[in-house]
Coordinates of C-alpha atoms in Angstrom, one line a residue:
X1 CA 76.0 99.6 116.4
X2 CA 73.4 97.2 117.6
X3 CA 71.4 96.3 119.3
X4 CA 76.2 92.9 120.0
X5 CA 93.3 81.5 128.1
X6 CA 95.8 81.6 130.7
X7 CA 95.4 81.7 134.6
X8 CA 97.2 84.2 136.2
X9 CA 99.4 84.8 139.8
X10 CA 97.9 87.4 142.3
X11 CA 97.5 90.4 141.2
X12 CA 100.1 93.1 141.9
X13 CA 99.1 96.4 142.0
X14 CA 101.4 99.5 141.5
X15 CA 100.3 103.0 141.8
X16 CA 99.0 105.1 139.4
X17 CA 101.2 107.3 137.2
X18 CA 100.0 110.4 137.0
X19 CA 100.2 111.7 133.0
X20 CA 99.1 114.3 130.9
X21 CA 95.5 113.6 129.0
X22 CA 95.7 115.6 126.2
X23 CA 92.4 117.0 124.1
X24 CA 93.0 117.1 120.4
X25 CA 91.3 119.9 118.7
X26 CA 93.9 121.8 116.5
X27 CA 96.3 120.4 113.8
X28 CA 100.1 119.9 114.6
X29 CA 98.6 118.3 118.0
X30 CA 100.9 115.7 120.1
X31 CA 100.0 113.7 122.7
X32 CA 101.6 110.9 125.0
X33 CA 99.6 109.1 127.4
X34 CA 99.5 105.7 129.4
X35 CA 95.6 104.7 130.3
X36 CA 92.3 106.0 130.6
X37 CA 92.3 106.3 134.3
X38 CA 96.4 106.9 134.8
X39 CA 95.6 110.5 135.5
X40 CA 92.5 109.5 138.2
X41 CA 93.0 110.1 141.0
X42 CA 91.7 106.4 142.3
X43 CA 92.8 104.3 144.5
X44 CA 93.7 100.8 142.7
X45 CA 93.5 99.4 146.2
X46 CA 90.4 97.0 145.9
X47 CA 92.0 95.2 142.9
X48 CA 92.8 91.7 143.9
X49 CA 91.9 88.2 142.3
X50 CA 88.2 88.0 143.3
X51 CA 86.8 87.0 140.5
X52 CA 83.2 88.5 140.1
X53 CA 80.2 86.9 139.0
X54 CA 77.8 88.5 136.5
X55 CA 74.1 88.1 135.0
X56 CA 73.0 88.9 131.9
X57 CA 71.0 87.8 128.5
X58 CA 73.1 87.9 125.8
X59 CA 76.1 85.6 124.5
X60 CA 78.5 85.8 122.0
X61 CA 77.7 84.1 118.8
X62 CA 81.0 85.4 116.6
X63 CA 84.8 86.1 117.7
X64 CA 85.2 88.2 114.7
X65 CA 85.0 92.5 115.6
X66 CA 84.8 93.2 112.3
X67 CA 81.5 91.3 111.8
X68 CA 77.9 92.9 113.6
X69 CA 77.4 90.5 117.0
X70 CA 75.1 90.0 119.5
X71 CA 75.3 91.9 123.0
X72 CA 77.3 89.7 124.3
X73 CA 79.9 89.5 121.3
X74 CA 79.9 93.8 121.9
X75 CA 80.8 93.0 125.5
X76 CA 83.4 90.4 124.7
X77 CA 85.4 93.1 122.1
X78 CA 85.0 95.4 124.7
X79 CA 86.9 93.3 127.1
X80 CA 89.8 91.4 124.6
X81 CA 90.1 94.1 121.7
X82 CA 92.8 96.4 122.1
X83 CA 92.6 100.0 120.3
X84 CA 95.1 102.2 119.4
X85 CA 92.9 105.5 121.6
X86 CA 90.5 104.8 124.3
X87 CA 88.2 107.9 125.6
X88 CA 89.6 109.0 129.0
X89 CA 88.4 108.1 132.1
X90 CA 86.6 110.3 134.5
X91 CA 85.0 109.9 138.2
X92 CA 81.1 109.5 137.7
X93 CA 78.5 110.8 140.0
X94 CA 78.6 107.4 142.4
X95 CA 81.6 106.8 144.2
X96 CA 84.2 104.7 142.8
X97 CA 82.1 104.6 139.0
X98 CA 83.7 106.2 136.1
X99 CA 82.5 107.3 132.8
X100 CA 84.5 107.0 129.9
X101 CA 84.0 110.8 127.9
X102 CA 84.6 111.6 124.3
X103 CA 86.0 114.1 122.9
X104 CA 89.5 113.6 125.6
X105 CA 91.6 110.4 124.8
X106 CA 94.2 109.0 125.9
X107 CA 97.0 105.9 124.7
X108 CA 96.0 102.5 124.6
X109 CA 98.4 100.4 122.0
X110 CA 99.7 103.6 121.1
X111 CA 102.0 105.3 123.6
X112 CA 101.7 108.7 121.6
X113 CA 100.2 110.4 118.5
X114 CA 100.3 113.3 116.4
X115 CA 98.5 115.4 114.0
X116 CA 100.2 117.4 111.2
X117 CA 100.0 120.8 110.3
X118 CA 98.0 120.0 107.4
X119 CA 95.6 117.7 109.4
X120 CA 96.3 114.5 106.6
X121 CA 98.8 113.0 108.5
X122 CA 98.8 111.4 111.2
X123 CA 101.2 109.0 113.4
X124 CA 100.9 106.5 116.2
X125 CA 103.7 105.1 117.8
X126 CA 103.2 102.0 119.3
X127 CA 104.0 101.1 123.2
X128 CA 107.5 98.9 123.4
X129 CA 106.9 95.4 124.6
X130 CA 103.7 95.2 123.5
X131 CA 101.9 91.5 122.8
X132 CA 99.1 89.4 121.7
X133 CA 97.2 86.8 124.3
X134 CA 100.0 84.5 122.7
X135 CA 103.0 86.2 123.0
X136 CA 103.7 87.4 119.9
X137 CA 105.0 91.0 119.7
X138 CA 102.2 94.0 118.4
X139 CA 103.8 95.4 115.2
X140 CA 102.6 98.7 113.3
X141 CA 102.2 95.9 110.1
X142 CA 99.5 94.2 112.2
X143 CA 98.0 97.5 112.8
X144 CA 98.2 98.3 109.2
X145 CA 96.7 94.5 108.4
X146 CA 93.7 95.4 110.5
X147 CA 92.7 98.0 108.8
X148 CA 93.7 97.2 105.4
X149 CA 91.1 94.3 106.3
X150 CA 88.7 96.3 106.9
X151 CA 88.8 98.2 104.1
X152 CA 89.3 94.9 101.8
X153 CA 88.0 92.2 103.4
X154 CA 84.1 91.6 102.1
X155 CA 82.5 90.6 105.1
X156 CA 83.6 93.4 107.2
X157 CA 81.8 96.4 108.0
X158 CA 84.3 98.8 108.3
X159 CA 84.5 100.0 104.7
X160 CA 82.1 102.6 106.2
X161 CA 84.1 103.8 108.6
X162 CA 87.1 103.6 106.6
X163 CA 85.2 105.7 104.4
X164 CA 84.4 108.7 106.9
X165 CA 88.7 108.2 107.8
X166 CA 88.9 108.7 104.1
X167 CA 91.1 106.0 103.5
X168 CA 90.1 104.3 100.7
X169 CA 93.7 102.3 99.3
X170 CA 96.2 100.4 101.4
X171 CA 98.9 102.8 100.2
X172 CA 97.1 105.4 102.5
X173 CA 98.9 103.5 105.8
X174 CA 102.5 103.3 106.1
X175 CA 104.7 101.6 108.5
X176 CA 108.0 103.7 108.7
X177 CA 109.4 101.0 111.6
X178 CA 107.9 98.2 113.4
X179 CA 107.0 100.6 116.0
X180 CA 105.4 104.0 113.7
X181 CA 102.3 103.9 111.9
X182 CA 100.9 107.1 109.9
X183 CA 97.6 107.2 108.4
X184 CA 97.5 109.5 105.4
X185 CA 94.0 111.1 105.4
X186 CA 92.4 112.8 102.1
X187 CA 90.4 115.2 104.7
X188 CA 90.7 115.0 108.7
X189 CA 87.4 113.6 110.2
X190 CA 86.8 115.7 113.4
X191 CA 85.8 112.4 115.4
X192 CA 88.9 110.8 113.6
X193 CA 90.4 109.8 117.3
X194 CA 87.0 108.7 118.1
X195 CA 86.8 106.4 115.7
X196 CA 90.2 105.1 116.6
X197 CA 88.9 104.5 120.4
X198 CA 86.5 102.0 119.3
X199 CA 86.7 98.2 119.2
X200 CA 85.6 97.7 115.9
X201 CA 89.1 99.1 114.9
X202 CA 90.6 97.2 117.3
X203 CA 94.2 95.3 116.3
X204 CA 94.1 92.0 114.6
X205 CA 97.3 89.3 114.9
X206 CA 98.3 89.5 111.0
X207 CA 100.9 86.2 111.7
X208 CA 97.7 84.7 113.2
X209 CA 94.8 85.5 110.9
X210 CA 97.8 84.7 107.4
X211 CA 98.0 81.3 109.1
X212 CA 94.8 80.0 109.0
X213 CA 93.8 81.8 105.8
X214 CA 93.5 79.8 102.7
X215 CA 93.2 80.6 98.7
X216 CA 88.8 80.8 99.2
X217 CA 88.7 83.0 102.5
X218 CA 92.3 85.0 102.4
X219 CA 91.1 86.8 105.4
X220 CA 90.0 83.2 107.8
X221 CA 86.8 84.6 108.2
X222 CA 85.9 80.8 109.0
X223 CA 88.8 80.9 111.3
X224 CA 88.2 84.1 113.7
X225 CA 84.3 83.4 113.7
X226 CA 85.5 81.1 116.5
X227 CA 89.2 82.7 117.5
X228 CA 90.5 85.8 119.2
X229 CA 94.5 86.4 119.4
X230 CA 93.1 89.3 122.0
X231 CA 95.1 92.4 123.1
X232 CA 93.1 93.9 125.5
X233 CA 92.9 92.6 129.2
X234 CA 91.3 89.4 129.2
X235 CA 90.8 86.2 127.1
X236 CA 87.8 83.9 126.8
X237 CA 88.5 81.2 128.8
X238 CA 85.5 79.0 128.4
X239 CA 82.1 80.0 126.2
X240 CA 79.0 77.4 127.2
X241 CA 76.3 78.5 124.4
X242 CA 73.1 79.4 126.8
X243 CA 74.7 78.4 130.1
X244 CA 77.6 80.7 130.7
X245 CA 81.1 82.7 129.3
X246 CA 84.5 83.4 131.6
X247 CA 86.7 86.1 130.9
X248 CA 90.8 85.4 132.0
X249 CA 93.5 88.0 132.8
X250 CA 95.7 88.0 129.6
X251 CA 99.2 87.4 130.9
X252 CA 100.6 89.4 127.9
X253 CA 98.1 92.2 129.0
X254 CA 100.4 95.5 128.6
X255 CA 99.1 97.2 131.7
X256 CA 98.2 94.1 133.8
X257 CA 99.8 96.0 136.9
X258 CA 96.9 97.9 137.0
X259 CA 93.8 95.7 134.9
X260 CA 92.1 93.8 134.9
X261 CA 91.2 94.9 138.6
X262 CA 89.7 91.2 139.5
X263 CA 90.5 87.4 138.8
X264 CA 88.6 86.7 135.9
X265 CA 84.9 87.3 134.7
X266 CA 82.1 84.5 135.1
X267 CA 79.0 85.3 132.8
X268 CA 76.0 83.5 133.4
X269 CA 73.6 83.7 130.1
X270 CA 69.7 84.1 131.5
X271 CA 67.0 85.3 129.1
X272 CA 64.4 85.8 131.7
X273 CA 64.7 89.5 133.5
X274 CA 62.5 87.9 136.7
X275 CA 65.1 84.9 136.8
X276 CA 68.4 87.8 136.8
X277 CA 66.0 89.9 139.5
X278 CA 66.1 86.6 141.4
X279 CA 69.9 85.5 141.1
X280 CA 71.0 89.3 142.4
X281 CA 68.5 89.7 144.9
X282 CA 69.5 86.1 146.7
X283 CA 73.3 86.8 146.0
X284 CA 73.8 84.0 143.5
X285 CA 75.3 86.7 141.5
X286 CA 78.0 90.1 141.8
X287 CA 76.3 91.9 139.3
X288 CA 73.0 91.8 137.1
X289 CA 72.0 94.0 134.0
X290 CA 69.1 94.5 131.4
X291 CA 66.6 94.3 134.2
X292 CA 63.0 94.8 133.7
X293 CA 62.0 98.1 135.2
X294 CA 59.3 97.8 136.8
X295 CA 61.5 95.6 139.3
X296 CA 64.3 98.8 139.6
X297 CA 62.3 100.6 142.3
X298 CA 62.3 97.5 145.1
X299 CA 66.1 97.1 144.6
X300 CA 66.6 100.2 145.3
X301 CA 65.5 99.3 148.9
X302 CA 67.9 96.9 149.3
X303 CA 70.7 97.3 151.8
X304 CA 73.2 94.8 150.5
X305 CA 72.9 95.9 146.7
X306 CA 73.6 99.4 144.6
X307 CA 71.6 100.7 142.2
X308 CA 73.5 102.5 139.2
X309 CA 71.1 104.5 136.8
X310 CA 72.4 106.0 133.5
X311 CA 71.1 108.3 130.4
X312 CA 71.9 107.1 127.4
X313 CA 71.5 107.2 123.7
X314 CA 69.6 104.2 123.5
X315 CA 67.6 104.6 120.6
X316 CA 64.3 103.2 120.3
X317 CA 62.2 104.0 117.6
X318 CA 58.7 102.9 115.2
X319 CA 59.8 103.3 111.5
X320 CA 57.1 103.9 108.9
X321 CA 58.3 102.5 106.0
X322 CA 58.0 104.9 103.0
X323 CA 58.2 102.2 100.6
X324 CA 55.2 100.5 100.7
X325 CA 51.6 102.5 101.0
X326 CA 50.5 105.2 102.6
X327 CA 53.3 105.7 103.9
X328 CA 55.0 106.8 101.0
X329 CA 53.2 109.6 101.8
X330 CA 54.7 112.4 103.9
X331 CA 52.0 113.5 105.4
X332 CA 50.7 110.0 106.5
X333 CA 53.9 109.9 108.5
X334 CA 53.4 113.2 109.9
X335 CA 49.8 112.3 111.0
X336 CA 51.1 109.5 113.0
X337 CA 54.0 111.3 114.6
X338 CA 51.3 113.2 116.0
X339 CA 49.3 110.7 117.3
X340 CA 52.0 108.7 119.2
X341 CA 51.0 108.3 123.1
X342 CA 54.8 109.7 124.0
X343 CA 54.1 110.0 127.5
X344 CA 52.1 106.9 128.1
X345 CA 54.5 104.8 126.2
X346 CA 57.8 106.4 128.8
X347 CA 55.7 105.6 132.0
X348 CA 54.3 102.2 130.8
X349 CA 57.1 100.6 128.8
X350 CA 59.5 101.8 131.0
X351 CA 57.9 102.8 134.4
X352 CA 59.5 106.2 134.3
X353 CA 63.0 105.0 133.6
X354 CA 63.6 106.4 130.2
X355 CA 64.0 109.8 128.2
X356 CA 62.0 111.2 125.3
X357 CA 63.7 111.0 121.9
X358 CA 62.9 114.2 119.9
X359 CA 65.6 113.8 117.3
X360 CA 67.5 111.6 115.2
X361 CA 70.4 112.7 117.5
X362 CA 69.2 111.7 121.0
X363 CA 70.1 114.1 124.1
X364 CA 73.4 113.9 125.1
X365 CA 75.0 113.4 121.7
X366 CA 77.0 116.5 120.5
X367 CA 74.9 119.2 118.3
X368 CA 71.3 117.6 119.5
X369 CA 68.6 119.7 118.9
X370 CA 65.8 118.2 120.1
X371 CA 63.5 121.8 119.1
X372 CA 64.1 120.6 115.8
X373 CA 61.3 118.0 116.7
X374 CA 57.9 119.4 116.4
X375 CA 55.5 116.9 117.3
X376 CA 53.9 116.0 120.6
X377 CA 50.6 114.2 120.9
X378 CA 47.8 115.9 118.8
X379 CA 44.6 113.6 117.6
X380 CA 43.0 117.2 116.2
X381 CA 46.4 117.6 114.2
X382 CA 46.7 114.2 113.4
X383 CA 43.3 113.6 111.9
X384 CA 43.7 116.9 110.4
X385 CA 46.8 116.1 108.1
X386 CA 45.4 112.9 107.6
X387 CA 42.4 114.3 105.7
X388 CA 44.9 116.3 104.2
X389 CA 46.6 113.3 102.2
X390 CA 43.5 111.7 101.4
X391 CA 42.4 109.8 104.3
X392 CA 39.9 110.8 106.2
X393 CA 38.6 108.2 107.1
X394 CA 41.2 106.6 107.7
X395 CA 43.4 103.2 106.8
X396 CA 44.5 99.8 107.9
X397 CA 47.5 98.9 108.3
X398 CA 49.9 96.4 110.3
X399 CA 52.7 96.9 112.8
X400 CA 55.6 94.1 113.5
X401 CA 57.3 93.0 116.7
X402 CA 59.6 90.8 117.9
X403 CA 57.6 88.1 119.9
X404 CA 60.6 88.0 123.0
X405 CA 60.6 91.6 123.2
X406 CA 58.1 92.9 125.8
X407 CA 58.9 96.6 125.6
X408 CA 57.9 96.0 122.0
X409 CA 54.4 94.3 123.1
X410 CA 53.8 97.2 125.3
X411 CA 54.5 100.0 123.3
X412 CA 52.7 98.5 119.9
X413 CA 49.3 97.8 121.8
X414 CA 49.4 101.5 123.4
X415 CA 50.2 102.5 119.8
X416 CA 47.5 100.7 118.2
X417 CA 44.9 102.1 120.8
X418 CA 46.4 105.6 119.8
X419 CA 45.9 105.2 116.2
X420 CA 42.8 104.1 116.4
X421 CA 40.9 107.6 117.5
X422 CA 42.0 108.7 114.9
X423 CA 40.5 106.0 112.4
X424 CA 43.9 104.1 111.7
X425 CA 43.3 100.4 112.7
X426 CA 46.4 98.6 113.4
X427 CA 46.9 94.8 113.6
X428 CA 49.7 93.6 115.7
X429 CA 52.2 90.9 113.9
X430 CA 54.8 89.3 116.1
X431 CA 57.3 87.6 114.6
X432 CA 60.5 85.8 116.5
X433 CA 63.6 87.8 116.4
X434 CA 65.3 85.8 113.3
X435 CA 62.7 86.4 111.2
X436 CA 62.1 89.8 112.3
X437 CA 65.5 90.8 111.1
X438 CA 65.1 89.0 107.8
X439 CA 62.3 91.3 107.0
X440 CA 64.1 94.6 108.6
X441 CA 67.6 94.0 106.7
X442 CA 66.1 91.5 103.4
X443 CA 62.3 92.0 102.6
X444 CA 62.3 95.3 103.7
X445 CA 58.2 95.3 103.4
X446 CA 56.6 95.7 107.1
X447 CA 54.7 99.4 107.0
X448 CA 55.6 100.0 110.4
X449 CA 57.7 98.4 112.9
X450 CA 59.9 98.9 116.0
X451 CA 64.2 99.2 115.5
X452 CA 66.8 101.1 117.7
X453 CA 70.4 102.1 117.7
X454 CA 73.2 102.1 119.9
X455 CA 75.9 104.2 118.6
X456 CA 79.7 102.7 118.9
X457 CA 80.4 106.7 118.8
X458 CA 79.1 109.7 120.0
X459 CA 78.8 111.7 117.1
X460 CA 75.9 112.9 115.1
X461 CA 77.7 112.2 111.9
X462 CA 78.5 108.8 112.2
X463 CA 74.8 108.4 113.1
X464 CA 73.9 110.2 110.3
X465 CA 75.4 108.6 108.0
X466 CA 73.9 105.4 108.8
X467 CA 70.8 105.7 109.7
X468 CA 69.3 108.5 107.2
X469 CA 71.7 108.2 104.3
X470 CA 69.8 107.1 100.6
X471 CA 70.3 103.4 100.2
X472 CA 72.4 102.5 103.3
X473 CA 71.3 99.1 104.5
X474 CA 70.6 100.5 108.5
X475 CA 68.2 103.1 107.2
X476 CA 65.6 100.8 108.1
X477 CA 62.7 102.7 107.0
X478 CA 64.3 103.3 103.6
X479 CA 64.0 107.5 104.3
X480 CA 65.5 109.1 101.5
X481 CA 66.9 112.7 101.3
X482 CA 69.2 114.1 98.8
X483 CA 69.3 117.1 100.3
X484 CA 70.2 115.5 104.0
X485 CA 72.8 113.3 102.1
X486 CA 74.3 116.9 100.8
X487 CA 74.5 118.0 104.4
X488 CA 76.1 115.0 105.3
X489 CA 79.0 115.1 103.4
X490 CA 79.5 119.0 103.9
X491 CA 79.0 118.6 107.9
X492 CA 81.3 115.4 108.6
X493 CA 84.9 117.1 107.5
X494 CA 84.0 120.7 108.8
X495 CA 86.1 121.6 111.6
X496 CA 84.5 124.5 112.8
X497 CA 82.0 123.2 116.2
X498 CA 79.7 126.0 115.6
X499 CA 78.9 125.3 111.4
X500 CA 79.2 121.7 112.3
X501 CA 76.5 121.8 114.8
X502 CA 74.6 124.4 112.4
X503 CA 74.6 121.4 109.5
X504 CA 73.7 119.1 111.8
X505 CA 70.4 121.5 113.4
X506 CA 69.5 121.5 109.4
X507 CA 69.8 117.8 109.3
X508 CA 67.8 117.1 112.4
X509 CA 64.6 119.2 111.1
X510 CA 64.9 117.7 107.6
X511 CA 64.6 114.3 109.1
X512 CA 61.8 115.0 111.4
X513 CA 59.7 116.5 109.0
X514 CA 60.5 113.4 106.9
X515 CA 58.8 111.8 110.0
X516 CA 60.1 107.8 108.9
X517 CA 61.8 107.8 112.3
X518 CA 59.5 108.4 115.1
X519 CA 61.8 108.5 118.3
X520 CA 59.4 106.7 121.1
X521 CA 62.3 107.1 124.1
X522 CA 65.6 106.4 125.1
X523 CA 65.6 103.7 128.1
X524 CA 68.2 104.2 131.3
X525 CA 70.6 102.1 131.7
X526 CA 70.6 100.1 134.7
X527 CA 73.2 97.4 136.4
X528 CA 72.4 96.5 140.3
X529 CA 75.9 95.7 141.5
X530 CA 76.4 94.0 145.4
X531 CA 77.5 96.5 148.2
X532 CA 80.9 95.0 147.9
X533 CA 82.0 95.3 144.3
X534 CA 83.1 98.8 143.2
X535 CA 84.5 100.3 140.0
X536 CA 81.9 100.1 137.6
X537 CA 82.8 102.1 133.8
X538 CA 79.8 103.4 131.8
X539 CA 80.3 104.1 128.4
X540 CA 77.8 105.8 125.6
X541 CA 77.9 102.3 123.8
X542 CA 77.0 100.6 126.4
X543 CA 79.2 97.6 126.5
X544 CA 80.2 96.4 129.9
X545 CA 84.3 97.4 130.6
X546 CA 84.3 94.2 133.4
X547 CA 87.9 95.0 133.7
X548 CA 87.2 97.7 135.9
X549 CA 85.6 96.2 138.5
X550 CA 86.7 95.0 141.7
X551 CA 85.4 92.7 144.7
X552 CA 85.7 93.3 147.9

């Protein structure tokens, strides 16, 4: 959800064990595994100390994973968090690239799992010898702490997904040893192990976070805005707000025989897209990502540099708010939806590098429908419904942007041009980023504005539940359904693929004829990486997995 220290010896890498990757679909289900890419068959011989240099425009602003980020936060959690599941590993289309898939996972803290016959219960067992960055032994009561904080604790946002785990008391985990941990679910989630592979329910250091807690902040929120007792492969080593952050191989790393596959990390923070373009293309850096796109296409000529281009889920979206006038009005929203420049806005925005987005669950995502979505540009239609609900002749109204983002510049003035054949005049407000998101997430009052989503899971449901739920504070366009709320809670426990998939088609249509979400594309994702460094991990969240890459 977005759009968010110890030197070490050389490097020595053992081979890969070859284990058994085990899909979970039926109840009484065990598994045992060792890593996402143990059963790969990839040579770990480019790992060495190299450490890699990389360019992007975000920087972490909060250690805290249990608390929304920036981009750069998201890619630090990626890299330090430790989950009990990650999604397994698998070769990608370019040589020596991986995708990480859902739906197969495989251990991470936990060295095995299994489901009971009932699908309510279900135990982890932990991998002996486990440790923090500090060398304190991983318990199951720090896994229990975690999420008991995140159900508790009132600056976390995990009640949600605790919610969808259906775990709603502390008594609901139980630690039978220091190594067992059983969840005791109400109803089984079908994207339960999902949910478990993700860094927002990553492992917290309970001896840690008790130690610098105090009577008015019992969880040391104050403390872990700023700390990470980290459990994953690296540690931040050094954070320079605008200039740069270094990720550090954790000694007390579990699997350090095989990750991280370099030295260490060195972000540098740049804002500018041309400056990045500049830095990879004269070598000043390894790796460079978020580049513009009109830039992608000379790169790609470029002998010493690869090219990696990915689909995503990347959301992007214009909400018409149906709170304030005429928007309120469904067919107002429909009208536009048919007068959105779809096409112009893919080729211009994003040069070609992008996808349309013709459903609240974007292609690629399990159960998306996207002939659930009926509109394409239409002026005749458009003007049509618009007379329809009273406006003939049409209205005036304004649209909001953030001033830094030029996708959003592009896409409001082709927009605006759109509208007006059909007698909508639109007035562009820009407004910087912070003040932007106080009127999204606070106010609440711009008519129509731009917002996107990057899902930490690949399932409709989770989607769903945030972004067209009654009330919930990410439905930025305030879209209210009871009927699609009804479907909700009837599609997220049903285990059978084909119903499930059924709800969700009902969902999708429901929504787009609600038209508050009007899906304008879904950008590629793009890193340019030197000839030399190899290993590159994409996952549907998008957060980088540096740990994975190796230099040459």
């Amino acid at each position: 959800m977005r759009r968010k220290v110890a030197l070490r010896a050389a490097l020595v890498v053992a081979p890969l064990a070859v284990v058994a990757v085990v899909v979970i679909t039926a109840t009484g289900a065990t598994a045992a595994s060792q890593h996402p890419l143990a059963a790969q068959a990839v040579s770990a011989s480019g790992c060495n100390t190299n450490k890699i240099v990389v360019t992007y425009y975000s920087e972490p602003s909060i250690s805290d994973f249990q608390q929304f980020g920036t981009d750069g936060d998201n890619d630090v959690r990626a890299n330090l968090v430790g989950t009990l599941l990650s999604r397994k590993f698998v070769p990608g289309k370019t040589p020596q690239t991986t995708n990480g898939v859902t739906g197969q996972y495989t251990g991470n803290l936990a060295s095995s799992w299994k489901l009971d016959r009932t699908a309510k219960t279900l135990t982890f067992n932990l991998r002996k010898g486990i440790k923090f960055s500090d060398g304190t032994p991983v318990t199951s009561a720090d896994v229990k702490f975690s999420f008991v904080r995140g159900l508790e604790d009132p600056v976390s946002y995990l009640p949600g997904i605790m919610k969808m785990l259906t775990i709603t008391k502390a008594s609901q985990i139980t630690t039978p040893d220091a190594k067992t941990v059983v969840f005791h679910f109400q109803k089984f989630n079908p994207f339960t192990y999902e949910l478990m592979s993700i860094w927002a329910t990553g492992i917290v250091s309970q001896k840690a976070v008790k130690a610098h807690a105090t009577k008015d902040d019992p969880w040391a929120n104050a403390w872990l805005k700023t700390h990470m007792v980290s459990t994953g492969p690296y540690v931040l080593s050094n954070s320079v707000p605008g200039v740069e952050y270094d990720f550090t191989p954790n000694p007390h790393y579990w699997d350090k025989a095989h990750y991280p596959c370099n030295g260490g990390i060195i972000v540098k923070v740049t804002p500018s897209a041309s400056d990045r373009l500049l830095l990879i293309e004269k070598g000043g850096v390894d790796v460079a990502r978020s580049l513009d796109s009109k830039d992608i296409a000379q790169l790609k000529s470029k002998s010493n540099l690869q090219v990696l281009k990915y689909t995503t889920s990347d959301m992007r979206e214009l909400g018409l708010n149906v709170n304030v006038k005429p928007f309120n009005n469904q067919l107002v929203r429909q009208a536009i939806a048919y007068a959105i420049p779809y096409k112009q806005i893919l080729s211009t925005v994003w040069n070609g590098y992008a996808s349309p987005l013709n459903s609240i669950v974007p292609t690629g995502m399990p159960t998306s429908a996207p002939g659930t979505w009926p509109y394409s540009t239409n002026l005749a239609k458009a003007k049509q419904l618009l007379a329809k609900a009273g406006f003939k002749s049409g209205f005036s109204t304004t649209i909001y942007t953030r001033s830094e983002d030029t996708e959003d510049q592009k896409a409001a003035v082709l927009i605006q041009e759109s509208l007006s054949k059909i007698g909508v005049k639109v007035t562009i407000q820009k407004l910087l980023t912070a003040a932007y998101a106080a009127r999204q997430f606070n106010q609440r009052d711009m008519p129509m504005f731009f917002w996107n989503w990057i899902s930490f899971t690949n399932d409709p449901y989770y989607d769903f539940t945030f972004l067209t739920q009654c009330k919930q504070g990410t439905n930025y366009a305030n879209y209210c359904n009871p009927k699609v709320d009804s479907l909700i809670a009837q599609g997220m426990y049903e285990a059978n693929p084909t119903k499930r998939a059924a709800i969700s088609a009902q969902i999708q249509k429901l929504v787009a004829q609600g038209a508050a979400a009007i899906g304008i594309g879904t950008p590629d994702s793009v890193v340019v990486t030197s000839k030399n460094v190899h290993g590159w991990n994409q996952q549907v969240d998008l957060n980088a997995r540096y740990y994975t890459l190796g230099k040459r």
